[in-house]
């Protein structure tokens, strides 16, 4: 039987044909078994009303959730990052933690004097002689892209900071670079300018194989917003207290007690965190 | 009699004491006679409900209008520039004309290849060996300021354009500079960065004695939105046809005829334009 191609609309408004291979790949990554994965893919193909990325996502998420919360939580990673909003601050904190787990010494929310003016820098990070000025661009709408103006102003800001940094730097082996991290995408013009002007950029799926999504999965650094066993306000409380990663909850159990959760509930939260982060 | 100081709220939300001297100065500039000026200033001091810059403006404008439209039109210059909106395009066209009257050869709306990417440049201008890349920041709300991010991204864009320009430039006497013009204000941080980084900036009243407002008045380059004898849609028609200055209407009378205006009305418009622009 020849099936008509299903055309789906992405969050950005772009259209593309539905790819069973792509859906199957992202479902397998959650750890769900192959039978369930195939069942979900077939389900999408049968339901012709699923013509938006969002609808397909919701359908797959609810099927995974029935089968076991950690599969659903892992599948919803992109959405969990978005739930760190509405402000950009928890995302900055999250990026700081991701860098920390990669061996960087980090500071968040710094005010740094440049050659001309002072700048608010989201994160500064350092490993050995490598120093980075990190800017986080958080969007709480999928499909929203950071354009070339963003890279341009951060490049000029970086130049201002670097000019003063070089003056004060005696050790010539030390280097300072700019890094911009976003949870969505960059426009093609932004990527072209960044590569040409020497600005490091990371988006959800750029650079290939080392985008933010894959880095989180590889290192098991899922945000606590991925948990289904905590309410929105409970997650907000933990983020305010500096806990943004599932794997860090176990070190801060006293905070769960402050939320007046009983031991059974706490065990459930810890179990889900452990299953998501595989720690 | 000691009068209580009148505290007024500016468009930006800042508060300051009402200054009879400042009001009197701006009223005198319209050409209105001294008795009328004093009458208006006293009127403001008596009416305690006039506690916003906007209210004082409206009161003065209506009094000047009764006395003669050109005084009112000249007084409302800042508002007339804002009426060039809602989009930024007529303001770019206007800035192009202001530069042209100062002897620059100009082009608007250019796409220029930089060293890394292409950029949309509002106006390019040239006089002798001096070349400028001009960016226009139009705001249709008073009190809205351009911040340091604006100067930063334009500086980085300028660097990208200049890098390629220098490669192609054989004549070393030629220079390229960046100029940013806004109809409102820059933040103090934006001014500090611009001066330090070598970016030329012009706002409504900056630099002192050479701000956009004073330049327009000195050179009599009032926009056609200052006219009280034309309707909003008639002004929009003329702007679409490239007429943005009062002093240019007399060269394009055929456009007034296209608007189906009779000779008496056309004479009235030409007379008002002449009185405003003093040409």
Coordinates of C-alpha atoms in Angstrom, one line a residue:
Chain A
X1 CA 0.0 0.0 0.0
X2 CA 1.4 3.4 -0.9
X3 CA 0.8 6.0 1.8
X4 CA 0.3 9.7 1.0
X5 CA 3.1 11.7 2.6
X6 CA 1.9 13.5 5.8
X7 CA 2.8 17.2 5.7
X8 CA 3.4 18.7 9.1
X9 CA 3.8 22.3 10.3
X10 CA 6.8 23.1 12.5
X11 CA 6.7 25.6 15.4
X12 CA 8.5 28.1 13.2
X13 CA 5.7 27.8 10.6
X14 CA 7.9 25.9 8.1
X15 CA 6.4 22.8 6.6
X16 CA 8.0 19.4 6.0
X17 CA 7.0 15.8 5.3
X18 CA 6.6 13.7 8.3
X19 CA 9.6 11.4 8.8
X20 CA 8.8 8.1 10.6
X21 CA 12.6 7.5 10.9
X22 CA 13.2 10.8 12.8
X23 CA 10.3 10.2 15.2
X24 CA 11.4 6.6 15.8
X25 CA 15.0 7.8 16.5
X26 CA 13.9 10.3 19.1
X27 CA 11.6 7.8 20.8
X28 CA 14.3 5.2 21.0
X29 CA 16.6 7.7 22.7
X30 CA 14.2 7.8 25.7
X31 CA 14.9 4.1 26.4
X32 CA 11.4 3.0 25.6
X33 CA 11.3 -0.5 24.1
X34 CA 11.1 -1.1 20.3
X35 CA 7.6 -2.4 20.3
X36 CA 6.2 0.7 22.0
X37 CA 8.2 2.9 19.6
X38 CA 6.8 1.2 16.6
X39 CA 3.3 1.3 18.0
X40 CA 3.6 5.1 18.5
X41 CA 5.0 5.7 15.0
X42 CA 2.2 3.7 13.4
X43 CA -0.4 5.6 15.6
X44 CA 0.8 8.9 14.2
X45 CA 0.6 7.7 10.6
X46 CA -3.0 6.5 11.2
X47 CA -4.2 9.7 12.8
X48 CA -4.4 12.3 10.0
X49 CA -5.3 15.1 12.4
X50 CA -1.8 15.1 13.7
X51 CA -0.4 17.7 11.3
X52 CA 1.6 19.9 13.6
X53 CA 4.9 19.0 15.3
X54 CA 3.2 20.0 18.6
X55 CA 0.3 17.5 18.1
X56 CA 2.6 14.7 17.3
X57 CA 4.7 15.5 20.3
X58 CA 1.7 15.5 22.6
X59 CA 0.4 12.2 21.3
X60 CA 3.8 10.5 21.7
X61 CA 4.3 12.1 25.2
X62 CA 1.0 10.8 26.5
X63 CA 1.7 7.3 25.2
X64 CA 5.2 7.3 26.8
X65 CA 3.9 8.6 30.1
X66 CA 1.5 5.7 30.3
X67 CA 4.4 3.3 29.8
X68 CA 6.7 5.0 32.4
X69 CA 7.4 8.6 33.5
X70 CA 11.2 8.6 32.7
X71 CA 10.6 7.9 29.0
X72 CA 8.2 10.7 28.8
X73 CA 10.4 13.1 30.8
X74 CA 13.4 12.4 28.5
X75 CA 11.3 12.8 25.4
X76 CA 10.1 16.2 26.6
X77 CA 13.6 17.6 27.2
X78 CA 13.2 20.6 24.8
X79 CA 9.9 21.5 26.4
X80 CA 11.4 21.1 29.9
X81 CA 14.1 23.7 29.0
X82 CA 11.4 26.1 27.8
X83 CA 9.7 25.6 31.1
X84 CA 12.7 27.1 32.8
X85 CA 11.2 30.5 31.7
X86 CA 9.5 32.9 31.5
X87 CA 12.6 34.9 32.5
X88 CA 16.0 34.0 31.2
X89 CA 17.7 33.7 34.6
X90 CA 17.1 30.0 35.3
X91 CA 18.4 29.2 31.8
X92 CA 21.6 31.1 32.6
X93 CA 21.9 29.1 35.9
X94 CA 21.3 25.9 33.9
X95 CA 24.0 26.7 31.3
X96 CA 26.3 27.5 34.2
X97 CA 25.7 24.0 35.6
X98 CA 26.1 22.3 32.2
X99 CA 29.6 24.0 31.9
X100 CA 30.4 23.1 35.5
X101 CA 29.8 19.4 34.8
X102 CA 32.2 19.7 31.9
X103 CA 34.9 20.8 34.3
X104 CA 34.6 24.6 34.0
X105 CA 35.0 26.9 36.9
X106 CA 32.0 29.3 36.5
X107 CA 30.5 32.5 37.8
X108 CA 27.0 33.7 36.9
X109 CA 25.6 37.2 36.5
X110 CA 28.8 39.2 36.5
X111 CA 29.3 42.9 35.9
X112 CA 32.5 43.4 34.0
X113 CA 34.3 46.6 33.1
X114 CA 35.1 46.8 29.4
X115 CA 37.4 49.2 27.8
X116 CA 34.5 51.7 27.3
X117 CA 31.6 50.7 29.5
X118 CA 30.5 48.1 32.1
X119 CA 28.6 45.0 30.8
X120 CA 26.3 42.5 32.5
X121 CA 27.7 39.1 31.5
X122 CA 25.5 36.0 32.1
X123 CA 28.2 33.5 32.8
X124 CA 32.0 33.6 32.8
X125 CA 33.7 30.2 32.6
X126 CA 37.3 29.0 32.8
X127 CA 39.2 25.7 32.4
X128 CA 43.0 25.9 32.4
X129 CA 44.0 28.8 30.2
X130 CA 40.7 28.9 28.4
X131 CA 38.4 31.7 29.5
X132 CA 34.9 32.3 28.1
X133 CA 32.4 35.2 28.2
X134 CA 29.1 33.3 27.9
X135 CA 25.8 34.9 26.8
X136 CA 22.6 32.9 27.1
X137 CA 19.7 33.7 24.8
X138 CA 16.6 32.1 26.2
X139 CA 13.3 31.9 24.2
X140 CA 10.1 30.6 25.7
X141 CA 8.5 30.0 22.3
X142 CA 9.7 27.2 20.0
X143 CA 10.4 28.5 16.5
X144 CA 11.8 31.8 17.7
X145 CA 15.3 32.3 16.3
X146 CA 18.2 34.5 17.4
X147 CA 19.2 36.7 14.5
X148 CA 22.5 38.3 13.3
X149 CA 21.8 41.5 15.4
X150 CA 22.2 39.4 18.6
X151 CA 25.6 38.0 17.5
X152 CA 26.7 41.5 16.3
X153 CA 26.0 43.2 19.7
X154 CA 27.6 40.4 21.6
X155 CA 30.6 40.5 19.4
X156 CA 31.0 44.3 20.0
X157 CA 30.5 43.8 23.7
X158 CA 33.1 41.0 23.7
X159 CA 35.6 43.2 21.9
X160 CA 35.1 45.9 24.6
X161 CA 35.7 43.4 27.4
X162 CA 38.6 41.7 25.6
X163 CA 40.4 45.0 25.0
X164 CA 40.6 45.7 28.7
X165 CA 41.2 42.0 29.6
X166 CA 44.3 41.9 27.3
X167 CA 45.7 45.0 29.0
X168 CA 45.6 43.4 32.4
X169 CA 46.7 40.0 31.2
X170 CA 50.4 39.2 31.8
X171 CA 50.2 35.5 31.1
X172 CA 50.1 35.3 27.3
X173 CA 49.0 31.7 27.3
X174 CA 45.6 32.6 28.6
X175 CA 42.9 33.1 25.9
X176 CA 39.4 34.8 26.1
X177 CA 36.6 33.7 23.7
X178 CA 32.9 34.5 23.3
X179 CA 30.3 31.8 23.5
X180 CA 26.5 32.3 22.9
X181 CA 24.1 29.5 23.9
X182 CA 20.4 29.4 22.9
X183 CA 17.7 26.9 23.6
X184 CA 16.2 27.4 20.1
X185 CA 17.9 28.2 16.8
X186 CA 20.1 30.9 15.1
X187 CA 19.2 32.2 11.7
X188 CA 21.5 31.1 8.8
X189 CA 22.9 34.7 8.6
X190 CA 23.7 34.6 12.3
X191 CA 25.6 31.3 12.0
X192 CA 27.5 32.7 8.9
X193 CA 28.5 35.8 10.8
X194 CA 29.4 34.0 14.0
X195 CA 31.7 31.5 12.2
X196 CA 33.3 34.3 10.2
X197 CA 33.8 36.6 13.2
X198 CA 35.1 33.9 15.5
X199 CA 32.1 33.8 17.9
X200 CA 31.4 30.3 19.3
X201 CA 27.7 29.4 19.2
X202 CA 25.6 26.6 20.5
X203 CA 21.9 26.1 19.7
X204 CA 19.6 23.2 20.4
X205 CA 21.0 21.2 17.5
X206 CA 24.1 23.2 16.4
X207 CA 26.9 22.3 16.1
X208 CA 26.0 18.9 14.7
X209 CA 26.4 16.2 17.3
X210 CA 27.3 18.8 20.0
X211 CA 24.2 20.9 20.2
X212 CA 22.7 21.7 23.6
X213 CA 20.1 18.9 23.3
X214 CA 22.7 16.2 22.7
X215 CA 25.1 17.5 25.3
X216 CA 22.3 17.3 28.0
X217 CA 21.5 13.8 26.9
X218 CA 25.1 12.6 26.7
X219 CA 26.0 14.0 30.1
X220 CA 22.6 13.3 31.7
X221 CA 22.1 16.9 32.8
X222 CA 18.2 17.0 32.6
X223 CA 16.6 20.0 34.2
X224 CA 14.2 19.5 37.1
X225 CA 11.4 20.9 34.9
X226 CA 11.5 17.5 33.2
X227 CA 10.1 15.8 36.3
X228 CA 6.4 14.8 36.3
X229 CA 6.4 14.2 40.1
X230 CA 6.8 17.9 41.1
X231 CA 4.3 20.7 40.6
X232 CA 5.2 24.0 38.7
X233 CA 5.5 26.0 42.0
X234 CA 7.6 23.3 43.6
X235 CA 10.0 23.4 40.7
X236 CA 10.1 27.2 40.8
X237 CA 11.0 27.0 44.6
X238 CA 13.9 24.6 43.8
X239 CA 15.2 26.7 41.0
X240 CA 15.2 29.8 43.3
X241 CA 17.3 27.8 45.7
X242 CA 19.8 27.0 42.9
X243 CA 18.7 23.4 42.1
X244 CA 18.3 23.2 38.3
X245 CA 19.5 19.6 37.5
X246 CA 17.6 16.4 38.3
X247 CA 20.9 14.8 39.4
X248 CA 21.4 17.5 42.1
X249 CA 18.1 16.9 43.9
X250 CA 19.5 14.1 46.0
X251 CA 22.1 16.4 47.5
X252 CA 19.4 18.9 48.6
X253 CA 16.8 16.7 50.2
X254 CA 16.3 19.2 53.0
X255 CA 14.7 21.5 50.3
X256 CA 12.1 18.8 49.6
X257 CA 11.4 18.7 53.3
X258 CA 10.9 22.5 53.4
X259 CA 8.2 21.9 50.7
X260 CA 6.5 19.8 53.4
X261 CA 6.6 16.6 51.2
X262 CA 6.3 13.3 53.0
X263 CA 9.0 10.6 52.7
X264 CA 7.0 8.5 50.2
X265 CA 6.6 11.5 47.9
X266 CA 10.3 12.3 48.3
X267 CA 11.3 8.8 47.4
X268 CA 9.1 9.0 44.3
X269 CA 10.8 12.2 43.2
X270 CA 14.3 10.9 43.8
X271 CA 13.4 7.7 41.9
X272 CA 12.1 9.7 38.9
X273 CA 15.2 12.0 39.0
X274 CA 17.5 8.9 39.0
X275 CA 15.6 7.2 36.2
X276 CA 15.7 10.3 34.0
X277 CA 19.3 11.2 34.6
X278 CA 20.5 7.5 34.8
X279 CA 22.9 8.4 37.6
Chain B
X1 CA 4.0 86.3 46.3
X2 CA 6.0 83.1 46.5
X3 CA 4.6 80.5 44.1
X4 CA 4.8 76.8 44.9
X5 CA 7.1 75.0 42.3
X6 CA 5.0 73.1 39.8
X7 CA 6.3 69.5 39.4
X8 CA 5.7 68.0 35.9
X9 CA 6.0 64.5 34.6
X10 CA 8.0 64.0 31.4
X11 CA 7.2 61.5 28.6
X12 CA 9.9 59.2 30.0
X13 CA 8.2 59.2 33.4
X14 CA 10.9 61.4 35.0
X15 CA 9.8 64.3 37.1
X16 CA 11.2 67.8 37.2
X17 CA 10.1 71.3 38.3
X18 CA 8.4 73.4 35.7
X19 CA 10.8 75.9 34.2
X20 CA 9.1 79.1 32.9
X21 CA 12.5 80.1 31.3
X22 CA 12.7 76.9 29.2
X23 CA 9.0 77.2 28.0
X24 CA 9.5 80.8 27.2
X25 CA 12.7 80.0 25.2
X26 CA 11.0 77.3 23.1
X27 CA 8.0 79.6 22.5
X28 CA 10.2 82.5 21.3
X29 CA 11.9 80.2 18.8
X30 CA 8.6 79.8 16.9
X31 CA 8.7 83.5 16.1
X32 CA 5.6 84.3 18.2
X33 CA 5.7 87.8 19.7
X34 CA 6.9 88.4 23.3
X35 CA 3.4 89.4 24.7
X36 CA 1.9 86.1 23.5
X37 CA 4.8 84.1 24.9
X38 CA 4.4 85.7 28.3
X39 CA 0.7 85.2 28.3
X40 CA 1.1 81.5 27.6
X41 CA 3.8 81.0 30.3
X42 CA 1.5 82.8 32.8
X43 CA -1.4 80.6 31.7
X44 CA 0.5 77.4 32.4
X45 CA 1.5 78.7 35.9
X46 CA -2.2 79.4 36.7
X47 CA -3.6 76.1 35.5
X48 CA -2.5 73.6 38.1
X49 CA -3.9 70.7 36.2
X50 CA -1.1 71.0 33.6
X51 CA 1.3 68.6 35.3
X52 CA 2.5 66.6 32.4
X53 CA 4.9 67.8 29.6
X54 CA 2.2 66.6 27.1
X55 CA -0.5 68.8 28.7
X56 CA 1.6 71.9 28.7
X57 CA 2.5 71.2 25.1
X58 CA -1.1 70.9 24.1
X59 CA -2.1 74.1 25.9
X60 CA 0.7 76.1 24.3
X61 CA 0.1 74.5 20.8
X62 CA -3.6 75.5 20.8
X63 CA -2.8 79.1 21.9
X64 CA -0.1 79.4 19.2
X65 CA -2.4 77.9 16.5
X66 CA -5.1 80.6 17.2
X67 CA -2.4 83.2 16.8
X68 CA -1.1 81.8 13.5
X69 CA -0.4 78.3 12.1
X70 CA 3.3 78.7 11.4
X71 CA 4.1 79.4 15.1
X72 CA 2.2 76.3 16.1
X73 CA 3.8 74.2 13.4
X74 CA 7.3 75.2 14.4
X75 CA 6.5 74.6 18.1
X76 CA 5.3 71.0 17.3
X77 CA 8.5 70.0 15.4
X78 CA 9.3 67.0 17.7
X79 CA 5.7 65.7 17.4
X80 CA 5.8 66.2 13.6
X81 CA 8.9 64.0 13.3
X82 CA 7.1 61.4 15.4
X83 CA 4.2 61.6 12.9
X84 CA 6.5 60.4 10.2
X85 CA 5.9 56.9 11.7
X86 CA 4.6 54.3 12.5
X87 CA 7.4 52.6 10.4
X88 CA 10.9 53.9 10.3
X89 CA 11.2 54.3 6.5
X90 CA 9.9 58.0 6.2
X91 CA 12.4 59.0 9.0
X92 CA 15.3 57.4 7.0
X93 CA 14.1 59.3 4.0
X94 CA 13.9 62.5 6.1
X95 CA 17.5 62.0 7.5
X96 CA 18.7 61.5 3.9
X97 CA 17.2 64.8 2.9
X98 CA 18.7 66.6 6.0
X99 CA 22.1 65.3 4.9
X100 CA 21.5 66.2 1.3
X101 CA 20.8 69.9 2.3
X102 CA 24.2 69.8 4.1
X103 CA 25.9 69.0 0.8
X104 CA 26.2 65.2 1.1
X105 CA 25.6 62.8 -1.8
X106 CA 23.2 60.2 -0.3
X107 CA 21.7 56.8 -1.1
X108 CA 18.9 55.2 1.0
X109 CA 18.1 51.6 1.8
X110 CA 21.3 50.0 0.6
X111 CA 22.4 46.3 0.9
X112 CA 26.1 46.3 1.4
X113 CA 28.4 43.2 1.5
X114 CA 30.5 43.2 4.6
X115 CA 33.6 41.1 5.3
X116 CA 31.3 38.3 6.8
X117 CA 27.7 38.9 5.8
X118 CA 25.4 41.4 3.9
X119 CA 23.9 44.3 5.8
X120 CA 20.9 46.5 5.1
X121 CA 22.2 50.1 5.6
X122 CA 19.6 52.9 6.0
X123 CA 21.6 55.7 4.4
X124 CA 25.1 56.0 2.9
X125 CA 26.4 59.5 2.6
X126 CA 29.5 61.1 1.1
X127 CA 31.0 64.6 1.0
X128 CA 34.5 64.8 -0.5
X129 CA 36.6 62.1 1.1
X130 CA 34.3 61.6 4.0
X131 CA 32.0 58.6 3.7
X132 CA 29.4 57.6 6.3
X133 CA 27.3 54.5 7.1
X134 CA 24.2 56.0 8.6
X135 CA 21.7 54.1 10.8
X136 CA 18.4 55.7 11.7
X137 CA 16.6 54.7 14.9
X138 CA 13.1 56.0 14.8
X139 CA 10.8 55.8 17.9
X140 CA 7.1 56.7 17.7
X141 CA 6.8 57.2 21.5
X142 CA 8.5 60.1 23.2
X143 CA 10.6 59.0 26.2
X144 CA 11.7 55.8 24.4
X145 CA 15.5 55.8 24.4
X146 CA 18.0 53.8 22.3
X147 CA 20.3 51.8 24.6
X148 CA 23.9 50.6 24.5
X149 CA 22.9 47.4 22.7
X150 CA 21.9 49.5 19.7
X151 CA 25.3 51.2 19.5
X152 CA 27.1 47.8 20.1
X153 CA 25.4 46.0 17.2
X154 CA 25.8 48.9 14.8
X155 CA 29.5 49.2 15.8
X156 CA 30.0 45.5 15.0
X157 CA 28.1 45.8 11.7
X158 CA 30.2 48.9 10.9
X159 CA 33.4 47.0 11.6
X160 CA 32.2 44.2 9.2
X161 CA 31.5 46.7 6.4
X162 CA 34.6 48.7 7.0
X163 CA 36.9 45.7 6.9
X164 CA 35.8 44.9 3.3
X165 CA 35.7 48.6 2.4
X166 CA 39.3 49.1 3.4
X167 CA 40.4 46.1 1.2
X168 CA 38.8 47.7 -1.9
X169 CA 39.9 51.2 -1.1
X170 CA 43.0 52.3 -3.0
X171 CA 42.7 56.1 -2.2
X172 CA 44.0 56.3 1.4
X173 CA 42.6 59.8 1.9
X174 CA 39.0 58.4 1.9
X175 CA 37.6 57.7 5.4
X176 CA 34.5 55.7 6.4
X177 CA 32.7 56.5 9.7
X178 CA 29.5 55.3 11.4
X179 CA 26.7 57.7 12.3
X180 CA 23.5 56.9 14.2
X181 CA 20.6 59.3 14.3
X182 CA 17.6 59.0 16.5
X183 CA 14.5 61.2 17.0
X184 CA 14.4 60.6 20.8
X185 CA 17.4 60.1 23.1
X186 CA 20.3 57.7 23.9
X187 CA 20.9 56.3 27.3
X188 CA 23.9 57.7 29.1
X189 CA 25.6 54.4 28.8
X190 CA 25.0 54.4 25.0
X191 CA 26.6 57.9 24.8
X192 CA 29.6 56.8 26.8
X193 CA 30.2 53.8 24.6
X194 CA 29.6 55.7 21.3
X195 CA 32.2 58.4 22.3
X196 CA 34.7 55.8 23.5
X197 CA 34.3 53.5 20.4
X198 CA 34.3 56.3 17.9
X199 CA 30.7 56.0 16.7
X200 CA 29.1 59.4 15.8
X201 CA 25.6 59.9 17.3
X202 CA 22.9 62.5 17.0
X203 CA 19.8 62.5 19.0
X204 CA 17.0 65.2 19.4
X205 CA 19.2 67.4 21.5
X206 CA 22.7 65.7 21.4
X207 CA 25.4 66.9 20.7
X208 CA 24.6 70.2 22.4
X209 CA 23.8 72.9 19.9
X210 CA 23.9 70.4 17.0
X211 CA 21.2 68.0 17.9
X212 CA 18.6 66.9 15.3
X213 CA 16.0 69.5 16.5
X214 CA 18.4 72.5 16.3
X215 CA 19.7 71.3 12.9
X216 CA 16.2 71.2 11.5
X217 CA 15.5 74.6 12.8
X218 CA 18.7 76.2 11.7
X219 CA 18.5 74.9 8.2
X220 CA 14.6 75.2 8.0
X221 CA 14.2 71.6 7.1
X222 CA 10.7 71.1 8.7
X223 CA 9.0 67.8 7.7
X224 CA 5.6 68.1 5.9
X225 CA 4.0 66.4 8.9
X226 CA 4.3 69.8 10.6
X227 CA 1.7 71.3 8.2
X228 CA -1.8 71.9 9.6
X229 CA -3.3 72.5 6.2
X230 CA -2.9 68.9 5.0
X231 CA -4.7 65.8 6.3
X232 CA -2.9 62.7 7.5
X233 CA -3.6 60.7 4.4
X234 CA -2.5 63.6 2.1
X235 CA 0.8 63.7 4.0
X236 CA 1.2 60.0 3.7
X237 CA 0.6 60.2 -0.1
X238 CA 3.3 62.9 -0.4
X239 CA 5.8 60.9 1.7
X240 CA 5.2 57.9 -0.5
X241 CA 6.1 60.1 -3.5
X242 CA 9.3 61.1 -1.8
X243 CA 8.3 64.6 -0.5
X244 CA 9.2 64.8 3.2
X245 CA 10.3 68.5 3.6
X246 CA 8.0 71.5 3.6
X247 CA 10.4 73.4 1.4
X248 CA 10.2 70.8 -1.3
X249 CA 6.4 71.0 -1.8
X250 CA 6.7 74.0 -4.2
X251 CA 8.8 71.9 -6.6
X252 CA 6.1 69.1 -6.7
X253 CA 2.8 71.0 -7.1
X254 CA 1.6 68.4 -9.6
X255 CA 1.4 66.0 -6.7
X256 CA -1.1 68.4 -4.9
X257 CA -3.1 68.4 -8.1
X258 CA -3.1 64.6 -8.1
X259 CA -4.7 64.9 -4.7
X260 CA -7.5 66.9 -6.4
X261 CA -6.9 70.0 -4.4
X262 CA -8.2 73.3 -5.8
X263 CA -5.9 76.3 -6.5
X264 CA -7.1 78.2 -3.3
X265 CA -6.2 75.2 -1.1
X266 CA -2.9 74.7 -2.9
X267 CA -2.0 78.4 -2.3
X268 CA -2.8 77.9 1.4
X269 CA -0.5 74.9 1.6
X270 CA 2.3 76.6 -0.2
X271 CA 1.9 79.7 2.1
X272 CA 2.0 77.7 5.3
X273 CA 5.1 75.7 4.0
X274 CA 6.8 78.9 3.2
X275 CA 6.0 80.5 6.6
X276 CA 7.2 77.4 8.5
X277 CA 10.4 76.9 6.5
X278 CA 11.1 80.7 6.1
X279 CA 12.4 80.0 2.6

